[in-house]
Amino acid sequence: EFRVSKENPMRYITCFLRPLALPAALLGLLTAQALLSQPLPSGTATAVVVDPTNPNTLYAGAGVGVFKSTNGGLSWSNTGLPANSSVVEAVVLDPSNPAVVYVAALSGVFVSTNGGQSWTLPVQNPYCAYSLAVVPTTPSTIYAGTCGSGIYKSTNGGLSFLTGSSD
């Protein structure tokens, strides 16, 4: 369920379970009305990200899947994230190559290098990933916040992760 700010409907879109703000500059052609008119098939969205090079391309984590829209949110398709992904908590894109998608789920960090067409769960992966951050100046460096295991770090684009204390 999406809720739109009454003060300025185009400024913020919030998720029912967890606040999520998208600046109006990133929304491009996306409108709150489009999101409300075609809800995601699996219900509540836990994460939304907009492709910085194409504002019509969006990814949304919803329940146990990741959905993709290529028309500004008018319609959505399931990307086929593996069923063992558990609950999706965060979705982020590589800022230098938005076809690289990272998903934090309760079963780990999944990686797609082809815009969500296929997914891998790398080895040495943090279990119960809750949040993700990609370093904009060094996109091969990714941080994953976990449910009780601290911060994990990858310096190879998510192929493997080490605990933050191993630096």
Short mmCIF file of C-alpha atoms in Angstrom, two decimals:
data_model
loop_
_atom_site.label_atom_id
_atom_site.label_comp_id
_atom_site.label_asym_id
_atom_site.label_seq_id
_atom_site.Cartn_x
_atom_site.Cartn_y
_atom_site.Cartn_z
CA GLU A 1 0.00 0.00 0.00
CA PHE A 2 1.43 3.37 -0.98
CA ARG A 3 0.56 6.60 0.76
CA VAL A 4 1.10 9.96 -0.85
CA SER A 5 2.01 13.12 1.03
CA LYS A 6 -1.09 15.34 1.22
CA GLU A 7 1.04 18.50 1.26
CA ASN A 8 2.80 17.74 -2.03
CA PRO A 9 1.77 14.46 -3.72
CA MET A 10 4.74 14.52 -6.13
CA ARG A 11 7.36 15.17 -3.47
CA TYR A 12 7.21 12.03 -1.37
CA ILE A 13 5.86 8.54 -1.68
CA THR A 14 5.80 6.54 1.54
CA CYS A 15 5.55 2.84 2.07
CA PHE A 16 2.96 1.61 4.56
CA LEU A 17 5.44 -0.42 6.65
CA ARG A 18 8.62 1.63 6.36
CA PRO A 19 9.04 5.28 5.33
CA LEU A 20 10.63 5.70 1.93
CA ALA A 21 11.13 9.12 0.41
CA LEU A 22 11.88 9.71 -3.25
CA PRO A 23 12.88 13.25 -4.26
CA ALA A 24 10.72 14.75 -6.98
CA ALA A 25 13.77 15.12 -9.25
CA LEU A 26 14.15 11.33 -9.40
CA LEU A 27 10.50 10.69 -10.09
CA GLY A 28 10.66 12.05 -13.64
CA LEU A 29 7.49 10.91 -15.37
CA LEU A 30 6.45 8.70 -12.48
CA THR A 31 3.30 9.92 -10.81
CA ALA A 32 1.73 8.92 -7.53
CA GLN A 33 -1.50 8.26 -9.40
CA ALA A 34 0.25 5.67 -11.60
CA LEU A 35 1.55 3.82 -8.55
CA LEU A 36 -1.85 3.88 -6.92
CA SER A 37 -3.70 2.72 -10.03
CA GLN A 38 -1.61 -0.45 -10.55
CA PRO A 39 -0.62 -1.90 -7.17
CA LEU A 40 2.09 -4.52 -7.03
CA PRO A 41 0.76 -8.06 -7.35
CA SER A 42 2.12 -9.22 -4.00
CA GLY A 43 0.91 -6.33 -1.86
CA THR A 44 3.06 -4.16 0.37
CA ALA A 45 6.26 -2.76 -1.11
CA THR A 46 9.23 -2.76 1.25
CA ALA A 47 11.68 -0.99 -1.07
CA VAL A 48 11.54 1.12 -4.23
CA VAL A 49 14.41 2.37 -6.39
CA VAL A 50 14.42 4.44 -9.59
CA ASP A 51 17.01 3.91 -12.33
CA PRO A 52 19.04 7.16 -12.34
CA THR A 53 19.55 6.96 -16.11
CA ASN A 54 15.92 6.16 -16.95
CA PRO A 55 13.19 7.37 -14.57
CA ASN A 56 10.67 5.06 -16.24
CA THR A 57 12.53 2.01 -14.88
CA LEU A 58 11.75 1.15 -11.27
CA TYR A 59 12.35 -1.84 -9.04
CA ALA A 60 10.22 -2.64 -6.03
CA GLY A 61 10.80 -5.20 -3.33
CA ALA A 62 7.45 -6.67 -2.38
CA GLY A 63 6.99 -9.60 -0.05
CA VAL A 64 9.24 -12.35 -1.37
CA GLY A 65 9.93 -10.90 -4.79
CA VAL A 66 11.35 -8.03 -6.78
CA PHE A 67 9.14 -6.43 -9.39
CA LYS A 68 10.26 -4.22 -12.27
CA SER A 69 8.45 -1.53 -14.19
CA THR A 70 9.76 -0.04 -17.43
CA ASN A 71 6.86 2.37 -17.92
CA GLY A 72 7.02 4.59 -14.85
CA GLY A 73 5.00 2.30 -12.61
CA LEU A 74 2.00 1.72 -14.87
CA SER A 75 2.64 -2.02 -14.88
CA TRP A 76 4.97 -4.39 -13.04
CA SER A 77 6.53 -7.79 -13.78
CA ASN A 78 8.10 -10.25 -11.38
CA THR A 79 11.87 -10.48 -11.97
CA GLY A 80 12.01 -14.08 -10.78
CA LEU A 81 14.07 -13.58 -7.64
CA PRO A 82 14.53 -17.12 -6.25
CA ALA A 83 11.78 -18.35 -3.95
CA ASN A 84 14.33 -18.88 -1.17
CA SER A 85 15.00 -15.13 -1.05
CA SER A 86 12.69 -14.68 1.94
CA VAL A 87 11.48 -11.14 2.62
CA VAL A 88 13.04 -8.39 0.48
CA GLU A 89 14.22 -5.50 2.65
CA ALA A 90 16.18 -3.24 0.27
CA VAL A 91 16.89 -2.79 -3.44
CA VAL A 92 19.80 -0.68 -4.74
CA LEU A 93 21.41 -0.11 -8.13
CA ASP A 94 25.05 0.25 -9.13
CA PRO A 95 25.27 3.99 -9.93
CA SER A 96 27.71 3.41 -12.79
CA ASN A 97 25.72 0.50 -14.30
CA PRO A 98 22.03 0.42 -13.32
CA ALA A 99 21.65 -3.05 -14.86
CA VAL A 100 23.45 -4.29 -11.72
CA VAL A 101 20.80 -4.70 -9.03
CA TYR A 102 21.46 -5.66 -5.40
CA VAL A 103 18.71 -6.99 -3.14
CA ALA A 104 18.92 -7.34 0.63
CA ALA A 105 16.72 -10.16 1.88
CA LEU A 106 16.46 -12.12 5.08
CA SER A 107 18.33 -14.94 3.33
CA GLY A 108 21.22 -12.75 2.09
CA VAL A 109 22.25 -10.31 -0.63
CA PHE A 110 21.20 -11.30 -4.15
CA VAL A 111 22.90 -9.83 -7.22
CA SER A 112 21.65 -9.40 -10.78
CA THR A 113 23.98 -8.13 -13.51
CA ASN A 114 21.27 -8.00 -16.19
CA GLY A 115 18.50 -5.82 -14.81
CA GLY A 116 16.79 -8.56 -12.84
CA GLN A 117 16.63 -11.21 -15.56
CA SER A 118 18.65 -13.63 -13.40
CA TRP A 119 19.93 -13.64 -9.82
CA THR A 120 22.81 -15.12 -7.85
CA LEU A 121 23.35 -15.51 -4.13
CA PRO A 122 27.12 -15.09 -3.74
CA VAL A 123 29.23 -17.20 -1.39
CA GLN A 124 30.31 -15.66 1.94
CA ASN A 125 27.06 -13.78 2.01
CA PRO A 126 25.64 -12.00 5.06
CA TYR A 127 22.61 -13.88 6.32
CA CYS A 128 19.60 -11.71 7.17
CA ALA A 129 20.57 -8.60 5.18
CA TYR A 130 18.39 -5.65 6.06
CA SER A 131 19.94 -2.65 4.29
CA LEU A 132 22.40 -1.92 1.48
CA ALA A 133 24.60 0.95 0.34
CA VAL A 134 26.77 1.19 -2.77
CA VAL A 135 29.69 3.62 -2.64
CA PRO A 136 29.01 6.02 -5.54
CA THR A 137 32.67 6.70 -6.32
CA THR A 138 33.64 3.02 -6.01
CA PRO A 139 30.54 1.01 -6.99
CA SER A 140 32.30 -2.31 -6.44
CA THR A 141 32.21 -1.48 -2.70
CA ILE A 142 28.92 -2.42 -1.07
CA TYR A 143 27.90 -2.35 2.58
CA ALA A 144 25.17 -4.60 3.96
CA GLY A 145 23.49 -4.03 7.29
CA THR A 146 22.32 -7.25 8.92
CA CYS A 147 19.85 -8.40 11.55
CA GLY A 148 22.17 -8.72 14.52
CA SER A 149 25.49 -9.47 12.76
CA GLY A 150 26.63 -5.90 12.17
CA ILE A 151 27.87 -4.45 8.90
CA TYR A 152 29.33 -6.54 6.09
CA LYS A 153 31.47 -5.15 3.29
CA SER A 154 32.13 -6.30 -0.26
CA THR A 155 34.91 -4.81 -2.38
CA ASN A 156 34.24 -7.00 -5.43
CA GLY A 157 30.72 -6.01 -6.47
CA GLY A 158 28.97 -8.38 -4.11
CA LEU A 159 30.81 -11.57 -5.07
CA SER A 160 31.77 -12.02 -1.42
CA PHE A 161 31.32 -10.15 1.85
CA LEU A 162 33.44 -9.83 4.97
CA THR A 163 32.41 -8.45 8.34
CA GLY A 164 33.24 -4.76 8.78
CA SER A 165 35.71 -5.58 11.56
CA SER A 166 37.97 -7.52 9.17
CA ASP A 167 39.37 -4.39 7.47
#
